[in-house]
């Protein structure tokens, strides 16, 4: 079965420091991987995706993610955190067979001023 | 503006009443989805549809029903059979090329 795990419920980072939000996945074939962000009482916003190609994927708002096939990871990163990056972040993987997307439980990111 | 809309933003109902949540998209996407979000539980898939007049149950379909009569519309009915209907409901759509989902702003349903 395909699955995605976000091992940290919460991550705290000081403003200006680099941030990493972790994601690992389990799929039977080539993974389609996604990151989304959710601000309070809002829908999710798409940040970036990996389908194929370069392992380092760049997305919205200065975020990037690194696909690591050997470690089955797809960690979200940003070189310098902003207070406005504080939100709930979801990693997701696409189930190739059924076409649905499976979401992790989310990681709450707190950027401390 | 292209996008996906959900209405209403807040909905209050008495226990035992059915309620229908609206979801409309003008992105020309083939696939549409309904999720339920509860605190600390992430998103759980209720129903999804990959094409008009066809839909499949997700992980928590019991107590819910959907229809997909038009490409742009995918309404969700929360029936009285749903034991814990109070939640934040999110609708999403995606194309069959990009695969990423675009989400509506959500409807917060409170049943008392």
PDB file of C-alpha atoms in Angstrom:
ATOM      1  CA  UNK A   1       0.000   0.000   0.000  1.00  0.00           C
ATOM      2  CA  UNK A   2       1.178   3.478  -0.778  1.00  0.00           C
ATOM      3  CA  UNK A   3       1.714   5.782   2.158  1.00  0.00           C
ATOM      4  CA  UNK A   4       3.406   8.960   3.273  1.00  0.00           C
ATOM      5  CA  UNK A   5       4.764   9.836   6.716  1.00  0.00           C
ATOM      6  CA  UNK A   6       5.609  13.153   8.307  1.00  0.00           C
ATOM      7  CA  UNK A   7       7.535  12.199  11.436  1.00  0.00           C
ATOM      8  CA  UNK A   8       7.321  15.603  13.149  1.00  0.00           C
ATOM      9  CA  UNK A   9       4.033  17.064  14.384  1.00  0.00           C
ATOM     10  CA  UNK A  10       5.689  20.441  14.907  1.00  0.00           C
ATOM     11  CA  UNK A  11       8.882  22.169  13.851  1.00  0.00           C
ATOM     12  CA  UNK A  12      10.181  25.394  15.421  1.00  0.00           C
ATOM     13  CA  UNK A  13      12.713  27.546  13.585  1.00  0.00           C
ATOM     14  CA  UNK A  14      14.082  31.010  14.263  1.00  0.00           C
ATOM     15  CA  UNK A  15      13.417  33.624  11.614  1.00  0.00           C
ATOM     16  CA  UNK A  16      16.279  33.827   9.140  1.00  0.00           C
ATOM     17  CA  UNK A  17      17.454  30.261   9.799  1.00  0.00           C
ATOM     18  CA  UNK A  18      17.098  27.464   7.257  1.00  0.00           C
ATOM     19  CA  UNK A  19      14.113  25.179   7.701  1.00  0.00           C
ATOM     20  CA  UNK A  20      13.436  21.549   6.857  1.00  0.00           C
ATOM     21  CA  UNK A  21      10.124  19.712   7.076  1.00  0.00           C
ATOM     22  CA  UNK A  22      10.546  15.965   6.698  1.00  0.00           C
ATOM     23  CA  UNK A  23       8.563  13.523   4.575  1.00  0.00           C
ATOM     24  CA  UNK A  24       9.094   9.871   3.751  1.00  0.00           C
ATOM     25  CA  UNK A  25       7.015   7.765   1.406  1.00  0.00           C
ATOM     26  CA  UNK A  26       6.268   4.220   0.363  1.00  0.00           C
ATOM     27  CA  UNK A  27       5.121   3.463  -3.174  1.00  0.00           C
ATOM     28  CA  UNK A  28       5.202   0.441  -5.437  1.00  0.00           C
ATOM     29  CA  UNK A  29       6.390   2.292  -8.531  1.00  0.00           C
ATOM     30  CA  UNK A  30       7.755   5.692  -9.432  1.00  0.00           C
ATOM     31  CA  UNK A  31       6.488   8.248  -6.940  1.00  0.00           C
ATOM     32  CA  UNK A  32       4.544  11.391  -7.718  1.00  0.00           C
ATOM     33  CA  UNK A  33       5.199  13.611  -4.687  1.00  0.00           C
ATOM     34  CA  UNK A  34       3.703  16.915  -3.578  1.00  0.00           C
ATOM     35  CA  UNK A  35       3.933  19.557  -0.873  1.00  0.00           C
ATOM     36  CA  UNK A  36       1.022  21.752   0.183  1.00  0.00           C
ATOM     37  CA  UNK A  37       0.656  24.538   2.755  1.00  0.00           C
ATOM     38  CA  UNK A  38      -2.441  25.432   4.749  1.00  0.00           C
ATOM     39  CA  UNK A  39      -3.048  28.677   6.609  1.00  0.00           C
ATOM     40  CA  UNK A  40      -5.706  28.775   9.369  1.00  0.00           C
ATOM     41  CA  UNK A  41      -9.268  28.204   8.178  1.00  0.00           C
ATOM     42  CA  UNK A  42      -8.181  28.087   4.536  1.00  0.00           C
ATOM     43  CA  UNK A  43      -7.864  25.448   1.869  1.00  0.00           C
ATOM     44  CA  UNK A  44      -4.534  23.889   0.943  1.00  0.00           C
ATOM     45  CA  UNK A  45      -2.216  25.644  -1.485  1.00  0.00           C
ATOM     46  CA  UNK A  46       0.029  23.704  -3.825  1.00  0.00           C
ATOM     47  CA  UNK A  47       3.751  24.454  -3.284  1.00  0.00           C
ATOM     48  CA  UNK A  48       5.681  22.067  -5.503  1.00  0.00           C
ATOM     49  CA  UNK A  49       5.800  18.590  -6.981  1.00  0.00           C
ATOM     50  CA  UNK A  50       8.204  15.907  -8.119  1.00  0.00           C
ATOM     51  CA  UNK A  51       7.205  13.737 -11.061  1.00  0.00           C
ATOM     52  CA  UNK A  52      10.509  13.072 -12.776  1.00  0.00           C
ATOM     53  CA  UNK A  53      13.763  14.830 -13.582  1.00  0.00           C
ATOM     54  CA  UNK A  54      16.024  16.809 -11.254  1.00  0.00           C
ATOM     55  CA  UNK A  55      16.018  15.662  -7.662  1.00  0.00           C
ATOM     56  CA  UNK A  56      15.890  19.258  -6.402  1.00  0.00           C
ATOM     57  CA  UNK A  57      12.516  20.802  -7.120  1.00  0.00           C
ATOM     58  CA  UNK A  58      11.833  24.512  -6.711  1.00  0.00           C
ATOM     59  CA  UNK A  59       8.407  25.834  -5.840  1.00  0.00           C
ATOM     60  CA  UNK A  60       6.436  28.802  -4.614  1.00  0.00           C
ATOM     61  CA  UNK A  61       7.518  31.313  -1.941  1.00  0.00           C
ATOM     62  CA  UNK A  62      11.180  30.254  -2.073  1.00  0.00           C
ATOM     63  CA  UNK A  63      10.522  26.662  -1.019  1.00  0.00           C
ATOM     64  CA  UNK A  64      12.304  23.698  -2.523  1.00  0.00           C
ATOM     65  CA  UNK A  65      12.274  19.959  -1.943  1.00  0.00           C
ATOM     66  CA  UNK A  66      14.837  17.264  -2.451  1.00  0.00           C
ATOM     67  CA  UNK A  67      13.802  13.877  -3.782  1.00  0.00           C
ATOM     68  CA  UNK A  68      16.004  11.069  -2.452  1.00  0.00           C
ATOM     69  CA  UNK A  69      15.108   7.716  -3.939  1.00  0.00           C
ATOM     70  CA  UNK A  70      17.464   5.625  -1.803  1.00  0.00           C
ATOM     71  CA  UNK A  71      16.084   7.122   1.422  1.00  0.00           C
ATOM     72  CA  UNK A  72      12.508   7.367   0.041  1.00  0.00           C
ATOM     73  CA  UNK A  73      12.353  10.927   1.265  1.00  0.00           C
ATOM     74  CA  UNK A  74      11.049  14.210  -0.068  1.00  0.00           C
ATOM     75  CA  UNK A  75      11.990  16.856   2.513  1.00  0.00           C
ATOM     76  CA  UNK A  76      10.783  20.439   2.149  1.00  0.00           C
ATOM     77  CA  UNK A  77      13.409  23.146   2.613  1.00  0.00           C
ATOM     78  CA  UNK A  78      13.885  26.882   2.615  1.00  0.00           C
ATOM     79  CA  UNK A  79      17.226  28.669   3.065  1.00  0.00           C
ATOM     80  CA  UNK A  80      15.907  31.506   5.232  1.00  0.00           C
ATOM     81  CA  UNK A  81      12.622  31.245   7.143  1.00  0.00           C
ATOM     82  CA  UNK A  82      10.088  34.052   7.433  1.00  0.00           C
ATOM     83  CA  UNK A  83       7.524  34.508  10.200  1.00  0.00           C
ATOM     84  CA  UNK A  84       4.880  34.381   7.460  1.00  0.00           C
ATOM     85  CA  UNK A  85       5.952  30.800   6.652  1.00  0.00           C
ATOM     86  CA  UNK A  86       4.263  29.685   9.873  1.00  0.00           C
ATOM     87  CA  UNK A  87       1.526  27.295   8.757  1.00  0.00           C
ATOM     88  CA  UNK A  88       0.558  23.643   8.442  1.00  0.00           C
ATOM     89  CA  UNK A  89       2.472  21.717   5.776  1.00  0.00           C
ATOM     90  CA  UNK A  90       1.326  18.530   4.100  1.00  0.00           C
ATOM     91  CA  UNK A  91       3.328  16.047   2.061  1.00  0.00           C
ATOM     92  CA  UNK A  92       1.386  13.870  -0.378  1.00  0.00           C
ATOM     93  CA  UNK A  93       1.950  10.977  -2.769  1.00  0.00           C
ATOM     94  CA  UNK A  94      -0.175  10.017  -5.747  1.00  0.00           C
ATOM     95  CA  UNK A  95      -1.547   6.517  -5.850  1.00  0.00           C
ATOM     96  CA  UNK A  96      -0.780   5.451  -9.414  1.00  0.00           C
ATOM     97  CA  UNK A  97      -3.422   2.728  -9.496  1.00  0.00           C
ATOM     98  CA  UNK A  98      -6.428   4.677  -8.291  1.00  0.00           C
ATOM     99  CA  UNK A  99      -5.453   8.243  -9.136  1.00  0.00           C
ATOM    100  CA  UNK A 100      -6.071   9.556  -5.664  1.00  0.00           C
ATOM    101  CA  UNK A 101      -3.576  11.486  -3.593  1.00  0.00           C
ATOM    102  CA  UNK A 102      -2.622  10.261  -0.131  1.00  0.00           C
ATOM    103  CA  UNK A 103      -1.744  12.954   2.419  1.00  0.00           C
ATOM    104  CA  UNK A 104       0.488  12.844   5.438  1.00  0.00           C
ATOM    105  CA  UNK A 105      -0.879  14.025   8.770  1.00  0.00           C
ATOM    106  CA  UNK A 106       0.769  17.396   8.451  1.00  0.00           C
ATOM    107  CA  UNK A 107       3.578  19.249  10.222  1.00  0.00           C
ATOM    108  CA  UNK A 108       2.960  22.538  11.955  1.00  0.00           C
ATOM    109  CA  UNK A 109       5.792  24.960  11.284  1.00  0.00           C
ATOM    110  CA  UNK A 110       6.404  27.785  13.758  1.00  0.00           C
ATOM    111  CA  UNK A 111       8.838  30.507  12.753  1.00  0.00           C
ATOM    112  CA  UNK A 112       9.946  32.422  15.820  1.00  0.00           C
ATOM    113  CA  UNK A 113      10.704  36.141  15.413  1.00  0.00           C
TER     114      UNK A 113
ATOM    115  CA  UNK B   1     -10.899  34.392 -12.052  1.00  0.00           C
ATOM    116  CA  UNK B   2     -10.149  30.714 -12.421  1.00  0.00           C
ATOM    117  CA  UNK B   3     -10.491  28.613  -9.354  1.00  0.00           C
ATOM    118  CA  UNK B   4     -12.531  26.386  -7.142  1.00  0.00           C
ATOM    119  CA  UNK B   5     -15.289  27.687  -4.905  1.00  0.00           C
ATOM    120  CA  UNK B   6     -17.106  26.213  -1.973  1.00  0.00           C
ATOM    121  CA  UNK B   7     -20.206  27.529  -0.326  1.00  0.00           C
ATOM    122  CA  UNK B   8     -21.151  28.360   2.277  1.00  0.00           C
ATOM    123  CA  UNK B   9     -18.042  29.061   4.352  1.00  0.00           C
ATOM    124  CA  UNK B  10     -19.862  28.220   7.594  1.00  0.00           C
ATOM    125  CA  UNK B  11     -22.864  25.942   7.938  1.00  0.00           C
ATOM    126  CA  UNK B  12     -24.900  25.068  10.994  1.00  0.00           C
ATOM    127  CA  UNK B  13     -27.395  22.218  11.134  1.00  0.00           C
ATOM    128  CA  UNK B  14     -29.405  20.320  13.676  1.00  0.00           C
ATOM    129  CA  UNK B  15     -28.713  16.649  14.208  1.00  0.00           C
ATOM    130  CA  UNK B  16     -30.813  14.432  11.957  1.00  0.00           C
ATOM    131  CA  UNK B  17     -30.889  16.835   9.016  1.00  0.00           C
ATOM    132  CA  UNK B  18     -29.205  16.180   5.692  1.00  0.00           C
ATOM    133  CA  UNK B  19     -27.056  19.002   4.358  1.00  0.00           C
ATOM    134  CA  UNK B  20     -25.457  19.588   0.958  1.00  0.00           C
ATOM    135  CA  UNK B  21     -22.115  21.319   0.487  1.00  0.00           C
ATOM    136  CA  UNK B  22     -21.429  22.995  -2.828  1.00  0.00           C
ATOM    137  CA  UNK B  23     -18.214  22.734  -4.851  1.00  0.00           C
ATOM    138  CA  UNK B  24     -17.715  24.365  -8.246  1.00  0.00           C
ATOM    139  CA  UNK B  25     -14.607  24.691 -10.410  1.00  0.00           C
ATOM    140  CA  UNK B  26     -13.914  26.554 -13.634  1.00  0.00           C
ATOM    141  CA  UNK B  27     -10.459  25.081 -14.191  1.00  0.00           C
ATOM    142  CA  UNK B  28     -11.747  22.511 -16.701  1.00  0.00           C
ATOM    143  CA  UNK B  29     -10.379  19.758 -14.492  1.00  0.00           C
ATOM    144  CA  UNK B  30     -11.628  16.224 -14.961  1.00  0.00           C
ATOM    145  CA  UNK B  31     -11.041  14.991 -11.408  1.00  0.00           C
ATOM    146  CA  UNK B  32     -12.685  16.281  -8.240  1.00  0.00           C
ATOM    147  CA  UNK B  33     -12.326  15.250  -4.610  1.00  0.00           C
ATOM    148  CA  UNK B  34     -13.920  15.714  -1.207  1.00  0.00           C
ATOM    149  CA  UNK B  35     -11.879  15.590   1.987  1.00  0.00           C
ATOM    150  CA  UNK B  36     -12.709  15.879   5.641  1.00  0.00           C
ATOM    151  CA  UNK B  37     -10.239  17.541   7.988  1.00  0.00           C
ATOM    152  CA  UNK B  38     -10.334  17.066  11.748  1.00  0.00           C
ATOM    153  CA  UNK B  39      -7.778  18.514  14.169  1.00  0.00           C
ATOM    154  CA  UNK B  40      -4.619  16.420  14.297  1.00  0.00           C
ATOM    155  CA  UNK B  41      -5.834  13.936  11.692  1.00  0.00           C
ATOM    156  CA  UNK B  42      -4.784  15.487   8.415  1.00  0.00           C
ATOM    157  CA  UNK B  43      -7.030  15.021   5.385  1.00  0.00           C
ATOM    158  CA  UNK B  44      -9.235  11.999   4.883  1.00  0.00           C
ATOM    159  CA  UNK B  45     -10.708  11.233   1.475  1.00  0.00           C
ATOM    160  CA  UNK B  46     -14.499  10.925   1.357  1.00  0.00           C
ATOM    161  CA  UNK B  47     -15.275  10.555  -2.354  1.00  0.00           C
ATOM    162  CA  UNK B  48     -13.553  11.277  -5.632  1.00  0.00           C
ATOM    163  CA  UNK B  49     -14.572  11.481  -9.246  1.00  0.00           C
ATOM    164  CA  UNK B  50     -12.273  11.180 -12.228  1.00  0.00           C
ATOM    165  CA  UNK B  51     -14.908  11.838 -14.852  1.00  0.00           C
ATOM    166  CA  UNK B  52     -18.485  13.065 -15.191  1.00  0.00           C
ATOM    167  CA  UNK B  53     -21.161  10.588 -14.072  1.00  0.00           C
ATOM    168  CA  UNK B  54     -18.642   8.424 -12.252  1.00  0.00           C
ATOM    169  CA  UNK B  55     -17.295   8.529  -8.693  1.00  0.00           C
ATOM    170  CA  UNK B  56     -15.621   6.249  -6.182  1.00  0.00           C
ATOM    171  CA  UNK B  57     -15.707   5.906  -2.431  1.00  0.00           C
ATOM    172  CA  UNK B  58     -12.718   7.107  -0.510  1.00  0.00           C
ATOM    173  CA  UNK B  59     -11.589   6.016   2.911  1.00  0.00           C
ATOM    174  CA  UNK B  60     -14.533   7.382   4.922  1.00  0.00           C
ATOM    175  CA  UNK B  61     -17.557   7.389   2.590  1.00  0.00           C
ATOM    176  CA  UNK B  62     -20.118   6.064   5.086  1.00  0.00           C
ATOM    177  CA  UNK B  63     -22.812   8.651   5.799  1.00  0.00           C
ATOM    178  CA  UNK B  64     -21.948  10.747   2.736  1.00  0.00           C
ATOM    179  CA  UNK B  65     -23.188  10.865  -0.853  1.00  0.00           C
ATOM    180  CA  UNK B  66     -22.086  12.722  -3.987  1.00  0.00           C
ATOM    181  CA  UNK B  67     -23.120  13.319  -7.568  1.00  0.00           C
ATOM    182  CA  UNK B  68     -21.159  14.372 -10.644  1.00  0.00           C
ATOM    183  CA  UNK B  69     -23.683  15.410 -13.274  1.00  0.00           C
ATOM    184  CA  UNK B  70     -21.546  18.252 -14.615  1.00  0.00           C
ATOM    185  CA  UNK B  71     -17.794  18.533 -15.050  1.00  0.00           C
ATOM    186  CA  UNK B  72     -17.611  21.702 -12.995  1.00  0.00           C
ATOM    187  CA  UNK B  73     -19.754  20.620 -10.044  1.00  0.00           C
ATOM    188  CA  UNK B  74     -19.308  17.971  -7.335  1.00  0.00           C
ATOM    189  CA  UNK B  75     -21.766  18.505  -4.439  1.00  0.00           C
ATOM    190  CA  UNK B  76     -21.407  16.532  -1.218  1.00  0.00           C
ATOM    191  CA  UNK B  77     -24.406  15.563   0.921  1.00  0.00           C
ATOM    192  CA  UNK B  78     -23.795  14.835   4.579  1.00  0.00           C
ATOM    193  CA  UNK B  79     -26.615  12.572   5.644  1.00  0.00           C
ATOM    194  CA  UNK B  80     -28.095  11.940   9.068  1.00  0.00           C
ATOM    195  CA  UNK B  81     -26.306   8.577   9.008  1.00  0.00           C
ATOM    196  CA  UNK B  82     -22.927  10.279   9.451  1.00  0.00           C
ATOM    197  CA  UNK B  83     -22.246   9.904  13.177  1.00  0.00           C
ATOM    198  CA  UNK B  84     -19.788  12.776  13.660  1.00  0.00           C
ATOM    199  CA  UNK B  85     -20.411  15.282  10.869  1.00  0.00           C
ATOM    200  CA  UNK B  86     -18.907  18.346  12.535  1.00  0.00           C
ATOM    201  CA  UNK B  87     -15.677  19.032  10.618  1.00  0.00           C
ATOM    202  CA  UNK B  88     -13.928  21.180   8.038  1.00  0.00           C
ATOM    203  CA  UNK B  89     -14.739  19.970   4.516  1.00  0.00           C
ATOM    204  CA  UNK B  90     -12.415  20.606   1.599  1.00  0.00           C
ATOM    205  CA  UNK B  91     -13.101  20.171  -2.086  1.00  0.00           C
ATOM    206  CA  UNK B  92     -10.303  19.864  -4.645  1.00  0.00           C
ATOM    207  CA  UNK B  93      -9.830  19.325  -8.349  1.00  0.00           C
ATOM    208  CA  UNK B  94      -6.978  18.234 -10.581  1.00  0.00           C
ATOM    209  CA  UNK B  95      -6.180  17.736 -14.227  1.00  0.00           C
ATOM    210  CA  UNK B  96      -5.028  14.418 -15.600  1.00  0.00           C
ATOM    211  CA  UNK B  97      -1.773  15.992 -16.738  1.00  0.00           C
ATOM    212  CA  UNK B  98      -0.360  17.888 -13.776  1.00  0.00           C
ATOM    213  CA  UNK B  99      -1.872  15.748 -11.025  1.00  0.00           C
ATOM    214  CA  UNK B 100      -1.498  18.416  -8.350  1.00  0.00           C
ATOM    215  CA  UNK B 101      -4.743  19.322  -6.639  1.00  0.00           C
ATOM    216  CA  UNK B 102      -6.249  22.764  -6.297  1.00  0.00           C
ATOM    217  CA  UNK B 103      -8.340  23.310  -3.210  1.00  0.00           C
ATOM    218  CA  UNK B 104     -11.353  25.408  -2.415  1.00  0.00           C
ATOM    219  CA  UNK B 105     -11.481  27.571   0.740  1.00  0.00           C
ATOM    220  CA  UNK B 106     -13.426  24.950   2.677  1.00  0.00           C
ATOM    221  CA  UNK B 107     -16.760  24.727   4.468  1.00  0.00           C
ATOM    222  CA  UNK B 108     -16.880  24.424   8.239  1.00  0.00           C
ATOM    223  CA  UNK B 109     -19.920  22.361   9.194  1.00  0.00           C
ATOM    224  CA  UNK B 110     -21.226  22.358  12.737  1.00  0.00           C
ATOM    225  CA  UNK B 111     -23.991  19.946  13.702  1.00  0.00           C
ATOM    226  CA  UNK B 112     -25.628  20.265  17.098  1.00  0.00           C
TER     227      UNK B 112
END
